[in-house]
CSV table of C-alpha atoms in Angstrom, one decimal:
chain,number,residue,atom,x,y,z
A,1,UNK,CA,-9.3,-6.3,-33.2
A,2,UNK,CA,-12.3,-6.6,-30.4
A,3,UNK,CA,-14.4,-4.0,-30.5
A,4,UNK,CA,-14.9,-3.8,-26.5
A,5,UNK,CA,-11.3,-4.0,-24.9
A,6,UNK,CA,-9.5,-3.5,-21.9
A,7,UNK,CA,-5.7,-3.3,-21.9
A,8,UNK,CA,-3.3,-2.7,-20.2
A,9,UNK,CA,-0.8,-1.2,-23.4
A,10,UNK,CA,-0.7,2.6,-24.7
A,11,UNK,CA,-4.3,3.0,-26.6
A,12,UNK,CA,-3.5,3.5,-30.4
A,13,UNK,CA,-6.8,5.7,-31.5
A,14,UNK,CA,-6.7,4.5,-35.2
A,15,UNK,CA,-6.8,1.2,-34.5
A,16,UNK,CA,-10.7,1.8,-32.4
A,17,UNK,CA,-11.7,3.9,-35.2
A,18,UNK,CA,-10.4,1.5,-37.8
A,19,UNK,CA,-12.6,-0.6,-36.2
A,20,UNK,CA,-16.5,1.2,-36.8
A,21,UNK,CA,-15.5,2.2,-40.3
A,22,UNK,CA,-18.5,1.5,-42.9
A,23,UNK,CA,-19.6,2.1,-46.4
A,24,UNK,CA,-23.1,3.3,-44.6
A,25,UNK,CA,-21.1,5.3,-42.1
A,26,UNK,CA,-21.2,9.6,-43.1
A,27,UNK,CA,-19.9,10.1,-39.8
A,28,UNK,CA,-17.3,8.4,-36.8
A,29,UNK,CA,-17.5,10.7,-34.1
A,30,UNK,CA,-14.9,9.8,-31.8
A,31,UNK,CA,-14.1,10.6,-27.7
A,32,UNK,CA,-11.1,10.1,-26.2
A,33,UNK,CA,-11.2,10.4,-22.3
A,34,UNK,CA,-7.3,11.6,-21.2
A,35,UNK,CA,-5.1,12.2,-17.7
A,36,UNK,CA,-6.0,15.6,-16.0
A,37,UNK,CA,-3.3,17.2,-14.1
A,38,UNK,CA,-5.5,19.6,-11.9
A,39,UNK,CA,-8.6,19.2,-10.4
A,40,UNK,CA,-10.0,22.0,-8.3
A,41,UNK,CA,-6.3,22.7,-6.4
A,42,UNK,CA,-5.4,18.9,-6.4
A,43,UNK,CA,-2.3,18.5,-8.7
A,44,UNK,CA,-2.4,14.7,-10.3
A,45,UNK,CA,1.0,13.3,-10.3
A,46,UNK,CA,-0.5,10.3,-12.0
A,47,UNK,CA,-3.0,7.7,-12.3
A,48,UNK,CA,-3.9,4.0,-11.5
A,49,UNK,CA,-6.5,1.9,-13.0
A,50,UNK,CA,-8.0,-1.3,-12.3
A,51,UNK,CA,-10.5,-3.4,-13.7
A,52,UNK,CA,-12.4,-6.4,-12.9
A,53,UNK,CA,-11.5,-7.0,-16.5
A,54,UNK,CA,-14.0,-10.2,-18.1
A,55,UNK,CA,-16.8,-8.3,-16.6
A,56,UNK,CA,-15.4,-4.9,-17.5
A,57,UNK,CA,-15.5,-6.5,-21.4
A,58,UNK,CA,-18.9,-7.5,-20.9
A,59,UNK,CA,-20.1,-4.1,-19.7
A,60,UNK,CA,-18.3,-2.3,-22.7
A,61,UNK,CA,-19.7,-4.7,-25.0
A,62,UNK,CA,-23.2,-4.6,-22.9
A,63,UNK,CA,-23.1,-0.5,-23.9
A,64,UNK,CA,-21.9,-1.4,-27.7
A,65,UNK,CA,-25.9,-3.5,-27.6
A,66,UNK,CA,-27.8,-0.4,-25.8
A,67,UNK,CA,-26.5,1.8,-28.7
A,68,UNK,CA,-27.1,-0.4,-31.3
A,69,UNK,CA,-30.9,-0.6,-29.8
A,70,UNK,CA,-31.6,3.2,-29.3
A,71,UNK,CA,-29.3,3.8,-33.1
A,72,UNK,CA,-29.7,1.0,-34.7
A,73,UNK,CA,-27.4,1.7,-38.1
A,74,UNK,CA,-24.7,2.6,-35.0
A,75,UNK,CA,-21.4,0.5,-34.8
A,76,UNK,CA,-19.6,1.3,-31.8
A,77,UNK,CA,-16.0,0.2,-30.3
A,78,UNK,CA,-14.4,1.3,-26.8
A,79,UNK,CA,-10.7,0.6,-25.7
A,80,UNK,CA,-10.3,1.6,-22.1
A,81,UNK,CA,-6.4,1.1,-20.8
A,82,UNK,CA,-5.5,0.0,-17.0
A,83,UNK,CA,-2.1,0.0,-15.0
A,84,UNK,CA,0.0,3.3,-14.0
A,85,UNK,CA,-1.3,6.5,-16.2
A,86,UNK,CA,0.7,9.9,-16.9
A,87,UNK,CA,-0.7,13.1,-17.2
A,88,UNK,CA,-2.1,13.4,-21.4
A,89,UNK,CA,-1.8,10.0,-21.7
A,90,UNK,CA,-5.0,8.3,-22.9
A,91,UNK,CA,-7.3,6.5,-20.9
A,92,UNK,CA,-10.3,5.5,-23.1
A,93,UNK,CA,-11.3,5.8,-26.5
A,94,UNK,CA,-14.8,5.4,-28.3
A,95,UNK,CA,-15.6,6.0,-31.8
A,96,UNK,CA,-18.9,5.3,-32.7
A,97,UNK,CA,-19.8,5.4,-36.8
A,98,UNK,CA,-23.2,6.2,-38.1
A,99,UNK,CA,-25.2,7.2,-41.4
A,100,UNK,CA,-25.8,10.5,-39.8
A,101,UNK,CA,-23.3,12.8,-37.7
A,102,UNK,CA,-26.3,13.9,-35.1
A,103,UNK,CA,-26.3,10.2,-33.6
A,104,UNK,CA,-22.7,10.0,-34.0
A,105,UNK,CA,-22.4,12.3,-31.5
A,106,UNK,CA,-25.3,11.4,-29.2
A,107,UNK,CA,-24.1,7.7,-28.9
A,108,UNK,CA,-20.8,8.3,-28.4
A,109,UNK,CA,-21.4,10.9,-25.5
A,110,UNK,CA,-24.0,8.1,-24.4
A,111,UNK,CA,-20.9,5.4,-24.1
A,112,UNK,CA,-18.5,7.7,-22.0
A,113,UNK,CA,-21.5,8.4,-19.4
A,114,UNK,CA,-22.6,4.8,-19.3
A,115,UNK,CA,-19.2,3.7,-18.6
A,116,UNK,CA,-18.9,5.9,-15.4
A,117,UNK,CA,-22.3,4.3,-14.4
A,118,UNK,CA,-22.0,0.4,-15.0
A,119,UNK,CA,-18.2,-0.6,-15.9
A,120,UNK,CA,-16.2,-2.3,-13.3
A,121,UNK,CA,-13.1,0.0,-13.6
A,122,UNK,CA,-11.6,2.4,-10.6
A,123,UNK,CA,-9.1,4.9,-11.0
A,124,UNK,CA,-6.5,5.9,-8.1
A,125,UNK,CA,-5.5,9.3,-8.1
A,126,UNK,CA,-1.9,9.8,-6.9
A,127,UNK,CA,-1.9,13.6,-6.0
A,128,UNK,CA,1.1,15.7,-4.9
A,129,UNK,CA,-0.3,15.1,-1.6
A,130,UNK,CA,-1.4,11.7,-1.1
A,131,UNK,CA,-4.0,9.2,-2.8
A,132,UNK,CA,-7.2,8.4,-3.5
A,133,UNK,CA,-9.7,5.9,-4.9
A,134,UNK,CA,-12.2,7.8,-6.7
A,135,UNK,CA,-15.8,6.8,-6.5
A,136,UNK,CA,-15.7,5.2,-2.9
A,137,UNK,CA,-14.8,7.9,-0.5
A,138,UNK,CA,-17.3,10.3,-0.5
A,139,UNK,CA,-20.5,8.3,-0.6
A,140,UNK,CA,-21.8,10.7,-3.3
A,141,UNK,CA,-22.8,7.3,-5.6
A,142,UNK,CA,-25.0,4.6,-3.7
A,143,UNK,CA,-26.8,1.7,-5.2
A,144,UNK,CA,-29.9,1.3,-2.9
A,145,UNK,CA,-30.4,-2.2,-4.8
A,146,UNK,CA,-27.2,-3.3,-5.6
A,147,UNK,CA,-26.4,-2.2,-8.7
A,148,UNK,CA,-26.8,0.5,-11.3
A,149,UNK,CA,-30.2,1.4,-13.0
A,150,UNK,CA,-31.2,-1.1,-16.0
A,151,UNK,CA,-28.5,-3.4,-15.9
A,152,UNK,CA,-30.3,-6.5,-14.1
A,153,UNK,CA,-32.2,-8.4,-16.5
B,1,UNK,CA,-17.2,-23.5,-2.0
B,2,UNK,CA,-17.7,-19.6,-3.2
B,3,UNK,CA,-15.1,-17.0,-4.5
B,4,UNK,CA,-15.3,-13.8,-3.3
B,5,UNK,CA,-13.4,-11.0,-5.5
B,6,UNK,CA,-13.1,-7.7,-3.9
B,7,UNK,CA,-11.6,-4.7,-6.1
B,8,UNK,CA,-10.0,-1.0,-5.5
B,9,UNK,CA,-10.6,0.2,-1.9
B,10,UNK,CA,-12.1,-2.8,-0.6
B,11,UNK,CA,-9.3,-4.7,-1.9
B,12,UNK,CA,-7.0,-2.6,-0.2
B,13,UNK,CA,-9.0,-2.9,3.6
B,14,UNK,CA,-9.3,-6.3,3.1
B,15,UNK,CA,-5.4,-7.0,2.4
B,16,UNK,CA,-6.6,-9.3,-0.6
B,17,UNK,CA,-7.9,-9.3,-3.9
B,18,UNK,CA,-9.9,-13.2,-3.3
B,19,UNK,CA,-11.1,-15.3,-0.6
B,20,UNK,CA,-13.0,-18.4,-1.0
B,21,UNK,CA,-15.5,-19.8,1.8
B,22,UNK,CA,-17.2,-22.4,2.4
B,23,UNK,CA,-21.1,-23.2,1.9
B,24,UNK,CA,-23.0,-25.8,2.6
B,25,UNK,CA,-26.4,-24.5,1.5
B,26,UNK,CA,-27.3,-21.8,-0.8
B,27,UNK,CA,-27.6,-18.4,0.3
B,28,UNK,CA,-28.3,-14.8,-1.0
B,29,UNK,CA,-25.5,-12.4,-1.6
B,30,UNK,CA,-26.3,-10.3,1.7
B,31,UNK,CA,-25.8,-13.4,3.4
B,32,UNK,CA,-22.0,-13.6,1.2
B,33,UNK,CA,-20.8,-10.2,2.4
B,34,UNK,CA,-21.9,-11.2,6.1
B,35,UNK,CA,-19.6,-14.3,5.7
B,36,UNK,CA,-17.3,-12.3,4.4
B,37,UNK,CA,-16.8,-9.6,7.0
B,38,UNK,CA,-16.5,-12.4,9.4
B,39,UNK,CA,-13.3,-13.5,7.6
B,40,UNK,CA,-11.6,-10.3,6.9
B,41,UNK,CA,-13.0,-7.9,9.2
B,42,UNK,CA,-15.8,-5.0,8.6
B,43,UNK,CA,-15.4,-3.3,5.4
B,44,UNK,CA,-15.9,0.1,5.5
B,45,UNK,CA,-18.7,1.2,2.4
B,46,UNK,CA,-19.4,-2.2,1.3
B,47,UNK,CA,-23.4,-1.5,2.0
B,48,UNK,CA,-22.3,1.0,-1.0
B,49,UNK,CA,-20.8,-1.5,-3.6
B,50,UNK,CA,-22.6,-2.8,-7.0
B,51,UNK,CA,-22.9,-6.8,-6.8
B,52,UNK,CA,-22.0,-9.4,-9.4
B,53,UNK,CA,-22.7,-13.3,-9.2
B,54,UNK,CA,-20.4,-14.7,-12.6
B,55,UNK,CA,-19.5,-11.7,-13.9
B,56,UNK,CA,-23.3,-10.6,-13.8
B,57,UNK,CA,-25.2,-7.5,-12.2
B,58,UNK,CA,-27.5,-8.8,-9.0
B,59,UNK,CA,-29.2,-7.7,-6.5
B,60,UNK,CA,-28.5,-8.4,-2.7
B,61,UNK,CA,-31.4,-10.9,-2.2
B,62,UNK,CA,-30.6,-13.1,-5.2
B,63,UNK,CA,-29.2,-16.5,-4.8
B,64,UNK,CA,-25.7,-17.9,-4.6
B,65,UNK,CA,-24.9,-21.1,-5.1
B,66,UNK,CA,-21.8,-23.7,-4.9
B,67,UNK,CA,-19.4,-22.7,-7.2
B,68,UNK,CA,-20.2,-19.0,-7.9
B,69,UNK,CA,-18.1,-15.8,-8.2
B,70,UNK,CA,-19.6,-13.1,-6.1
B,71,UNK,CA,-17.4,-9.5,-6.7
B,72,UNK,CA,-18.2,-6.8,-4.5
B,73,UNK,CA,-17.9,-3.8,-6.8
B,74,UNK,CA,-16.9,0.0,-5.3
B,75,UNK,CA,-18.8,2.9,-7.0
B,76,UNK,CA,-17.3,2.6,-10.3
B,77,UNK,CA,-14.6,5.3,-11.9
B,78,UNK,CA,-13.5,4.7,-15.5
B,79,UNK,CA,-13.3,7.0,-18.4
């Protein structure tokens, strides 16, 4: 299977952990990023996400390359899923294998906060009492430049 | 002729996903989203989105040429 997907089907864990398994590997560590119901007193009915989905790819696969430079024996796949969400159901889903289970968990927890920096993907939140793109509305992220840090070559 | 791809709220002031304009020299990307608002309308928080030119990060005084994709991207929210 590709190791840096976005789809819009149910995410099937084994399959990205199938994926990074290794003779070398003494640890997978994996993360798997699911649908909140409450945040603060906001009550999530459900979700929608949408991707600018080539570019999306390349960004997954552009964080599979950073990992692989600062762990080198790392082998990393990420599935993220797009389209209508419930609550529990599973929106991403990294497992990253290693020799060594302290870089396991480094890298993986590397690839989840790297994907809220530099992949092209936006969730919708459909509350109880209305909706909301997330990321746009409160002007809390800005990009002086144009874009996120170390991602233009 | 350039494609412009707008995504999540920007989409959604825009009323479309894609608009294509025409060039007839190059120009940088600041120049794009000038075009662009002159199209659609002002976009509220576009000073605030990432920019891509063929699926690539750039920055708002690079280049665009005939042909090229240019996405305005909002603050990003996966995971």
């Amino acid at each position: 299977m590709k190791m840096f997907k976005i789809t819009s089907e149910p995410i099937n864990n084994q399959d990205v952990i199938d994926s990074v398994a290794h003779h070398n590997a003494g640890a997978i560590s994996v993360f798997i990023g699911t649908v909140r119901e409450m945040t603060g007193q906001k009550q999530t009915k459900f979700l929608h996400y949408e991707a600018y989905v080539p570019m999306a790819e390349k960004q997954l696969e552009r964080i599979g390359t950073e990992i692989q430079e600062k762990w080198p024996s790392a082998i990393t796949a990420i599935t993220h899923r797009i389209g209508t969400l419930q609550i529990s159901d599973i929106a991403v889903t990294i497992a990253v294998s290693t020799p060594h289970r302290h870089d396991a968990f480094e890298a993986s927890r590397y690839a989840i906060e790297r994907i809220k920096e530099i992949v092209p993907i936006w969730k919708k939140e459909h509350y109880t009492d209305g909706e909301e793109w997330i990321g746009n509305q409160k002007g809390t992220t800005t990009y002086p430049a144009g874009h996120p840090e170390g991602v233009v070559k | 002729m350039i494609n412009i791809l707008l995504f999540a709220d920007l989409a959604q002031q825009a009323k479309t996903e894609r608009i294509s304009i025409e060039v007839h020299s190059p120009l940088n990307v600041e120049e794009v989203r000038t075009l662009l608002q002159n199209e659609v309308g002002k976009l509220s928080g576009i000073e605030n989105a990432l920019l891509a030119v063929n699926e690539e990060y750039v920055e708002l005084t690079d280049q665009v040429n005939d042909g090229d994709t240019v996405a305005f991207i909002p603050p990003v929210s996966g995971g």
